[in-house]
Amino acid sequence: QLTMSLNSSTLLNEENAQGPKNTECLESLELQTPSSFQDNPLQQLQLASQEVLEKAKKSGRSKCPRCNSSRMFYCYTCFVPVETVPTKEIPTVKLPLKIDIIKHPNETDGKSTAVHAKLLAPDDVTIYKYPCIPEYEEKRHEIALIFPGPNSVSVQDIAFHLQKYTKKGVCASDDDCSREPLLKQAKIEPEEEKNPSECISSSRSEGTRLKKIIFIDSTWNQTNKIITDERLQGLLQIELKTRKTCFWRHQKGKPDTYLSTIEAIYYFLVDYHQEILKESYKGQYDNLLFFFSFMHTLIKDAKCCAGKE
């Protein structure tokens, strides 16, 4: 039986939230009944045991071992589990590439699903608070940005489009390869001339050379300031169009394909594993949704108890 406390007023106001803010740390309203297995859209995930979260939920808020702040499950400023959630009982996910998350300065730390990625894949995820972000221009041949827009491409097309990017320039001998890269044209020096057939045949190998993915963590109304930053111009831009969000603070008026940060990371990796690495997916990244799926169940139950569904 679920017995977590969630603030009832918070729950009642969630559907009226002005933006897809990520609320991970729910903190008050007694849940009387768990949601049924059939009602959970995340039910097919291959997750590590969430018993540690059940126990922590029953014991309530605990201290962060680093800053001593009172938190539920984990500290969203130190990126570590609280004292009642032993690190050894939290799954660790190894990712096939590195991930940079650029967080808007006005996005509340406690409402960000980006923290989940850092907690569960600490060796492969870095979180930056805008405007303190890296310079990406020199490595744009191996980096892509996840963001919907008119110039974005699908995961399946990464290999084809990434072939236009090289360390110092673009393939200049083929019409398609030499055209202006997506978004703003960066200042580059031409590389030695390549055979057009070589440029095309290398597309798959170039695609697998992708080494880093960038995600923007903010409400949709805040993204313009970050996405227009000159340091992100000229990067290959990718949109995830085939997945629907399960997020409990989805912004009204936005497509249901606009995902929360942790969902976007998870679904991108699943598609990348199948479409680019050409390997069978067997739940390798499911534990990235370890916290998200648990919170999804609690929110759904709380809404049911509050008469919202």
Tab-separated table of C-alpha atoms in Angstrom:
chain	number	residue	atom	x	y	z
A	1	GLN	CA	0.000	0.000	0.000
A	2	LEU	CA	1.277	3.422	-0.945
A	3	THR	CA	1.403	5.849	1.939
A	4	MET	CA	3.281	8.880	0.687
A	5	SER	CA	2.260	12.382	1.695
A	6	LEU	CA	1.701	14.874	-1.135
A	7	ASN	CA	0.500	18.416	-0.833
A	8	SER	CA	-3.110	18.305	-2.011
A	9	SER	CA	-3.130	21.922	-3.181
A	10	THR	CA	-0.066	21.241	-5.309
A	11	LEU	CA	-1.766	18.299	-6.950
A	12	LEU	CA	-4.966	20.188	-7.637
A	13	ASN	CA	-3.026	22.960	-9.349
A	14	GLU	CA	-0.790	20.742	-11.485
A	15	GLU	CA	-2.985	20.692	-14.563
A	16	ASN	CA	-3.065	24.491	-14.528
A	17	ALA	CA	0.736	24.836	-14.433
A	18	GLN	CA	2.103	27.394	-16.902
A	19	GLY	CA	4.791	25.238	-18.459
A	20	PRO	CA	6.144	21.711	-18.327
A	21	LYS	CA	7.936	22.160	-15.028
A	22	ASN	CA	9.394	18.938	-13.689
A	23	THR	CA	8.183	18.183	-10.160
A	24	GLU	CA	10.181	15.301	-8.804
A	25	CYS	CA	10.012	15.988	-5.073
A	26	LEU	CA	6.429	15.578	-4.080
A	27	GLU	CA	5.886	16.067	-0.531
A	28	SER	CA	2.426	15.661	1.216
A	29	LEU	CA	-1.298	13.953	0.742
A	30	GLU	CA	-1.933	10.524	1.953
A	31	LEU	CA	-2.344	7.959	-0.796
A	32	GLN	CA	-4.853	5.288	0.021
A	33	THR	CA	-4.657	2.955	-2.968
A	34	PRO	CA	-1.992	2.188	-5.557
A	35	SER	CA	-2.795	2.546	-9.236
A	36	SER	CA	-3.508	-0.679	-11.043
A	37	PHE	CA	-0.882	-2.339	-13.181
A	38	GLN	CA	-3.019	-1.728	-16.252
A	39	ASP	CA	-3.247	2.027	-15.577
A	40	ASN	CA	0.512	2.551	-15.602
A	41	PRO	CA	1.793	3.358	-19.129
A	42	LEU	CA	5.361	2.781	-17.919
A	43	GLN	CA	4.545	-0.751	-16.763
A	44	GLN	CA	6.676	-2.553	-19.356
A	45	LEU	CA	9.971	-1.022	-18.261
A	46	GLN	CA	12.646	-3.390	-16.995
A	47	LEU	CA	13.479	-1.571	-13.782
A	48	ALA	CA	15.600	-2.350	-10.763
A	49	SER	CA	13.638	-2.944	-7.553
A	50	GLN	CA	12.020	0.253	-6.300
A	51	GLU	CA	11.677	-1.108	-2.791
A	52	VAL	CA	14.287	1.382	-1.607
A	53	LEU	CA	12.029	4.234	-2.768
A	54	GLU	CA	9.001	2.662	-1.088
A	55	LYS	CA	10.880	2.523	2.209
A	56	ALA	CA	12.152	6.083	1.853
A	57	LYS	CA	8.659	7.297	1.043
A	58	LYS	CA	7.266	5.788	4.227
A	59	SER	CA	10.003	7.305	6.375
A	60	GLY	CA	9.517	10.767	4.846
A	61	ARG	CA	12.060	13.467	4.084
A	62	SER	CA	15.691	12.901	4.945
A	63	LYS	CA	18.973	14.808	4.944
A	64	CYS	CA	21.300	15.237	2.024
A	65	PRO	CA	24.658	13.711	3.053
A	66	ARG	CA	26.500	16.689	1.522
A	67	CYS	CA	24.540	19.862	2.291
A	68	ASN	CA	22.259	18.516	5.071
A	69	SER	CA	19.166	19.928	3.354
A	70	SER	CA	15.884	18.123	3.924
A	71	ARG	CA	14.862	16.306	0.736
A	72	MET	CA	12.691	13.456	-0.531
A	73	PHE	CA	14.606	10.604	-2.254
A	74	TYR	CA	17.523	12.739	-3.494
A	75	CYS	CA	19.111	16.162	-3.277
A	76	TYR	CA	18.443	18.118	-6.468
A	77	THR	CA	21.307	20.541	-5.842
A	78	CYS	CA	24.039	18.052	-4.910
A	79	PHE	CA	22.818	15.279	-7.273
A	80	VAL	CA	23.051	12.555	-4.622
A	81	PRO	CA	20.486	10.311	-2.869
A	82	VAL	CA	19.408	11.270	0.648
A	83	GLU	CA	20.482	9.306	3.710
A	84	THR	CA	17.467	6.961	3.573
A	85	VAL	CA	18.279	5.955	-0.015
A	86	PRO	CA	21.611	4.061	-0.019
A	87	THR	CA	23.565	4.772	-3.203
A	88	LYS	CA	24.286	1.056	-3.636
A	89	GLU	CA	20.552	0.413	-4.011
A	90	ILE	CA	20.176	2.946	-6.839
A	91	PRO	CA	20.787	1.492	-10.329
A	92	THR	CA	23.580	2.863	-12.492
A	93	VAL	CA	23.141	3.160	-16.255
A	94	LYS	CA	26.041	3.174	-18.730
A	95	LEU	CA	25.285	5.323	-21.768
A	96	PRO	CA	26.693	4.893	-25.319
A	97	LEU	CA	27.601	8.597	-25.505
A	98	LYS	CA	27.989	11.628	-23.274
A	99	ILE	CA	25.114	13.946	-22.421
A	100	ASP	CA	25.225	17.656	-21.611
A	101	ILE	CA	22.122	19.183	-20.045
A	102	ILE	CA	21.802	22.968	-20.241
A	103	LYS	CA	19.509	24.183	-17.503
A	104	HIS	CA	17.752	27.534	-17.639
A	105	PRO	CA	18.747	29.690	-14.619
A	106	ASN	CA	15.099	30.300	-13.750
A	107	GLU	CA	14.152	26.627	-13.776
A	108	THR	CA	13.616	25.535	-10.188
A	109	ASP	CA	16.092	22.843	-9.175
A	110	GLY	CA	13.483	20.800	-7.355
A	111	LYS	CA	11.249	20.680	-10.425
A	112	SER	CA	13.742	19.286	-12.905
A	113	THR	CA	13.794	15.725	-14.230
A	114	ALA	CA	17.321	16.415	-15.502
A	115	VAL	CA	18.552	15.505	-12.022
A	116	HIS	CA	17.431	11.918	-12.631
A	117	ALA	CA	19.889	11.521	-15.478
A	118	LYS	CA	22.791	12.728	-13.338
A	119	LEU	CA	21.796	10.454	-10.459
A	120	LEU	CA	21.412	7.354	-12.608
A	121	ALA	CA	24.196	7.887	-15.164
A	122	PRO	CA	26.701	9.997	-13.183
A	123	ASP	CA	29.707	9.127	-15.364
A	124	ASP	CA	28.049	10.163	-18.618
A	125	VAL	CA	25.889	13.178	-17.720
A	126	THR	CA	26.938	16.772	-17.005
A	127	ILE	CA	24.514	19.537	-16.005
A	128	TYR	CA	25.340	23.170	-16.830
A	129	LYS	CA	23.420	26.224	-15.676
A	130	TYR	CA	23.012	28.716	-18.514
A	131	PRO	CA	24.835	30.924	-19.516
A	132	CYS	CA	27.833	28.908	-18.238
A	133	ILE	CA	28.035	26.359	-21.042
A	134	PRO	CA	30.908	24.914	-23.125
A	135	GLU	CA	32.019	26.015	-26.567
A	136	TYR	CA	30.873	23.345	-29.026
A	137	GLU	CA	31.950	24.698	-32.429
A	138	GLU	CA	35.218	22.761	-32.733
A	139	LYS	CA	33.458	19.448	-32.120
A	140	ARG	CA	30.206	19.999	-33.962
A	141	HIS	CA	30.990	17.018	-36.203
A	142	GLU	CA	30.350	14.726	-33.216
A	143	ILE	CA	27.636	16.614	-31.301
A	144	ALA	CA	23.885	16.974	-31.784
A	145	LEU	CA	21.209	19.044	-30.051
A	146	ILE	CA	17.811	17.605	-29.167
A	147	PHE	CA	15.237	20.281	-29.907
A	148	PRO	CA	12.107	20.453	-32.104
A	149	GLY	CA	12.146	22.966	-34.927
A	150	PRO	CA	11.895	23.507	-38.693
A	151	ASN	CA	15.497	22.370	-39.267
A	152	SER	CA	15.452	19.352	-36.987
A	153	VAL	CA	15.923	15.832	-38.335
A	154	SER	CA	14.904	12.418	-37.050
A	155	VAL	CA	17.205	10.033	-35.196
A	156	GLN	CA	17.129	7.766	-38.244
A	157	ASP	CA	18.669	10.549	-40.346
A	158	ILE	CA	21.575	11.357	-38.029
A	159	ALA	CA	24.130	9.445	-40.102
A	160	PHE	CA	23.105	11.160	-43.336
A	161	HIS	CA	23.249	14.674	-41.907
A	162	LEU	CA	26.260	14.272	-39.646
A	163	GLN	CA	28.427	13.421	-42.665
A	164	LYS	CA	28.383	17.139	-43.570
A	165	TYR	CA	30.287	17.998	-40.430
A	166	THR	CA	34.029	17.462	-40.044
A	167	LYS	CA	36.514	18.829	-37.545
A	168	LYS	CA	37.560	21.750	-39.736
A	169	GLY	CA	34.941	21.948	-42.450
A	170	VAL	CA	32.397	20.225	-44.642
A	171	CYS	CA	32.627	17.890	-47.605
A	172	ALA	CA	32.953	20.453	-50.372
A	173	SER	CA	32.860	18.390	-53.562
A	174	ASP	CA	29.282	17.156	-53.349
A	175	ASP	CA	26.345	19.548	-53.685
A	176	ASP	CA	24.466	18.089	-50.770
A	177	CYS	CA	27.541	17.820	-48.558
A	178	SER	CA	28.768	21.332	-49.270
A	179	ARG	CA	25.563	23.209	-48.653
A	180	GLU	CA	25.191	25.358	-45.547
A	181	PRO	CA	24.850	23.233	-42.383
A	182	LEU	CA	21.632	23.350	-40.440
A	183	LEU	CA	21.040	26.528	-38.433
A	184	LYS	CA	23.676	29.249	-38.565
A	185	GLN	CA	26.731	28.749	-40.802
A	186	ALA	CA	29.909	28.713	-38.707
A	187	LYS	CA	33.193	30.148	-39.967
A	188	ILE	CA	35.237	27.211	-41.233
A	189	GLU	CA	38.236	26.426	-43.343
A	190	PRO	CA	37.740	24.011	-46.283
A	191	GLU	CA	39.195	20.552	-45.863
A	192	GLU	CA	41.023	18.624	-48.561
A	193	GLU	CA	38.698	17.733	-51.406
A	194	LYS	CA	36.932	14.410	-50.990
A	195	ASN	CA	35.409	12.077	-53.512
A	196	PRO	CA	31.582	12.439	-53.470
A	197	SER	CA	31.124	8.686	-53.298
A	198	GLU	CA	33.378	8.548	-50.256
A	199	CYS	CA	31.328	11.247	-48.604
A	200	ILE	CA	28.105	9.295	-49.096
A	201	SER	CA	29.485	5.870	-48.248
A	202	SER	CA	30.923	7.146	-44.988
A	203	SER	CA	27.566	8.356	-43.692
A	204	ARG	CA	26.964	5.364	-41.456
A	205	SER	CA	30.420	5.462	-39.897
A	206	GLU	CA	30.044	9.216	-39.360
A	207	GLY	CA	26.726	8.610	-37.664
A	208	THR	CA	28.243	6.216	-35.189
A	209	ARG	CA	30.929	8.830	-34.431
A	210	LEU	CA	28.330	10.867	-32.577
A	211	LYS	CA	29.860	11.357	-29.138
A	212	LYS	CA	27.668	13.849	-27.325
A	213	ILE	CA	24.034	14.907	-27.171
A	214	ILE	CA	22.827	18.218	-25.740
A	215	PHE	CA	19.456	18.651	-24.025
A	216	ILE	CA	17.863	21.904	-22.868
A	217	ASP	CA	16.151	21.763	-19.482
A	218	SER	CA	13.567	24.528	-19.067
A	219	THR	CA	9.930	25.337	-19.567
A	220	TRP	CA	9.042	25.687	-23.244
A	221	ASN	CA	8.485	29.412	-22.730
A	222	GLN	CA	12.091	29.785	-21.560
A	223	THR	CA	13.851	27.871	-24.322
A	224	ASN	CA	14.244	30.726	-26.809
A	225	LYS	CA	17.003	32.421	-24.830
A	226	ILE	CA	19.086	29.239	-24.827
A	227	ILE	CA	18.357	27.866	-28.299
A	228	THR	CA	19.358	31.175	-29.910
A	229	ASP	CA	22.711	31.313	-28.118
A	230	GLU	CA	25.511	31.582	-30.691
A	231	ARG	CA	27.400	28.716	-29.047
A	232	LEU	CA	24.632	26.315	-30.078
A	233	GLN	CA	24.340	27.523	-33.669
A	234	GLY	CA	25.498	25.201	-36.416
A	235	LEU	CA	24.844	22.029	-34.420
A	236	LEU	CA	22.857	19.192	-35.925
A	237	GLN	CA	19.364	19.469	-34.450
A	238	ILE	CA	17.220	16.405	-33.733
A	239	GLU	CA	13.544	16.089	-32.900
A	240	LEU	CA	11.801	13.140	-31.260
A	241	LYS	CA	8.421	13.022	-32.973
A	242	THR	CA	7.125	9.517	-32.343
A	243	ARG	CA	6.936	9.407	-28.534
A	244	LYS	CA	4.212	10.760	-26.258
A	245	THR	CA	4.890	12.204	-22.841
A	246	CYS	CA	3.735	10.647	-19.573
A	247	PHE	CA	4.787	13.747	-17.678
A	248	TRP	CA	2.351	15.018	-15.061
A	249	ARG	CA	3.045	18.702	-15.763
A	250	HIS	CA	2.646	18.719	-19.512
A	251	GLN	CA	1.957	22.228	-20.791
A	252	LYS	CA	-1.488	22.804	-22.226
A	253	GLY	CA	-1.436	23.782	-25.867
A	254	LYS	CA	1.803	21.953	-26.630
A	255	PRO	CA	1.987	18.670	-28.595
A	256	ASP	CA	2.055	15.531	-26.474
A	257	THR	CA	5.313	14.703	-28.253
A	258	TYR	CA	7.013	17.467	-26.226
A	259	LEU	CA	8.751	15.373	-23.606
A	260	SER	CA	10.152	16.059	-20.162
A	261	THR	CA	13.951	16.101	-20.051
A	262	ILE	CA	14.432	12.582	-18.684
A	263	GLU	CA	11.889	11.161	-21.143
A	264	ALA	CA	13.662	12.840	-24.052
A	265	ILE	CA	17.001	11.401	-22.937
A	266	TYR	CA	15.563	7.927	-22.515
A	267	TYR	CA	13.658	7.788	-25.802
A	268	PHE	CA	16.540	9.257	-27.759
A	269	LEU	CA	18.869	6.568	-26.431
A	270	VAL	CA	16.406	3.792	-27.261
A	271	ASP	CA	16.066	5.070	-30.830
A	272	TYR	CA	19.811	5.649	-31.142
A	273	HIS	CA	20.506	2.108	-29.953
A	274	GLN	CA	18.208	0.635	-32.581
A	275	GLU	CA	18.562	3.030	-35.516
A	276	ILE	CA	22.239	4.019	-35.332
A	277	LEU	CA	23.987	1.271	-33.388
A	278	LYS	CA	21.719	-1.269	-35.136
A	279	GLU	CA	21.434	-3.357	-31.996
A	280	SER	CA	18.428	-5.037	-30.405
A	281	TYR	CA	17.054	-3.065	-27.482
A	282	LYS	CA	16.655	-5.150	-24.335
A	283	GLY	CA	15.955	-2.550	-21.681
A	284	GLN	CA	19.539	-1.298	-21.337
A	285	TYR	CA	18.448	2.279	-20.531
A	286	ASP	CA	15.119	1.602	-18.796
A	287	ASN	CA	16.527	2.453	-15.380
A	288	LEU	CA	16.908	6.069	-16.490
A	289	LEU	CA	13.183	6.211	-15.667
A	290	PHE	CA	13.720	4.636	-12.216
A	291	PHE	CA	12.634	7.777	-10.335
A	292	PHE	CA	10.310	9.094	-13.056
A	293	SER	CA	8.149	5.957	-13.183
A	294	PHE	CA	7.889	5.865	-9.400
A	295	MET	CA	6.811	9.497	-9.238
A	296	HIS	CA	4.396	8.972	-12.129
A	297	THR	CA	2.596	6.285	-10.142
A	298	LEU	CA	2.417	8.446	-7.015
A	299	ILE	CA	1.050	11.434	-8.921
A	300	LYS	CA	-1.525	9.337	-10.747
A	301	ASP	CA	-2.718	7.810	-7.477
A	302	ALA	CA	-2.855	11.190	-5.792
A	303	LYS	CA	-4.936	12.667	-8.618
A	304	CYS	CA	-7.343	9.761	-8.440
A	305	CYS	CA	-7.733	10.236	-4.700
A	306	ALA	CA	-8.274	13.966	-5.224
A	307	GLY	CA	-10.986	13.285	-7.816
A	308	LYS	CA	-8.977	14.641	-10.732
A	309	GLU	CA	-9.477	11.587	-12.940
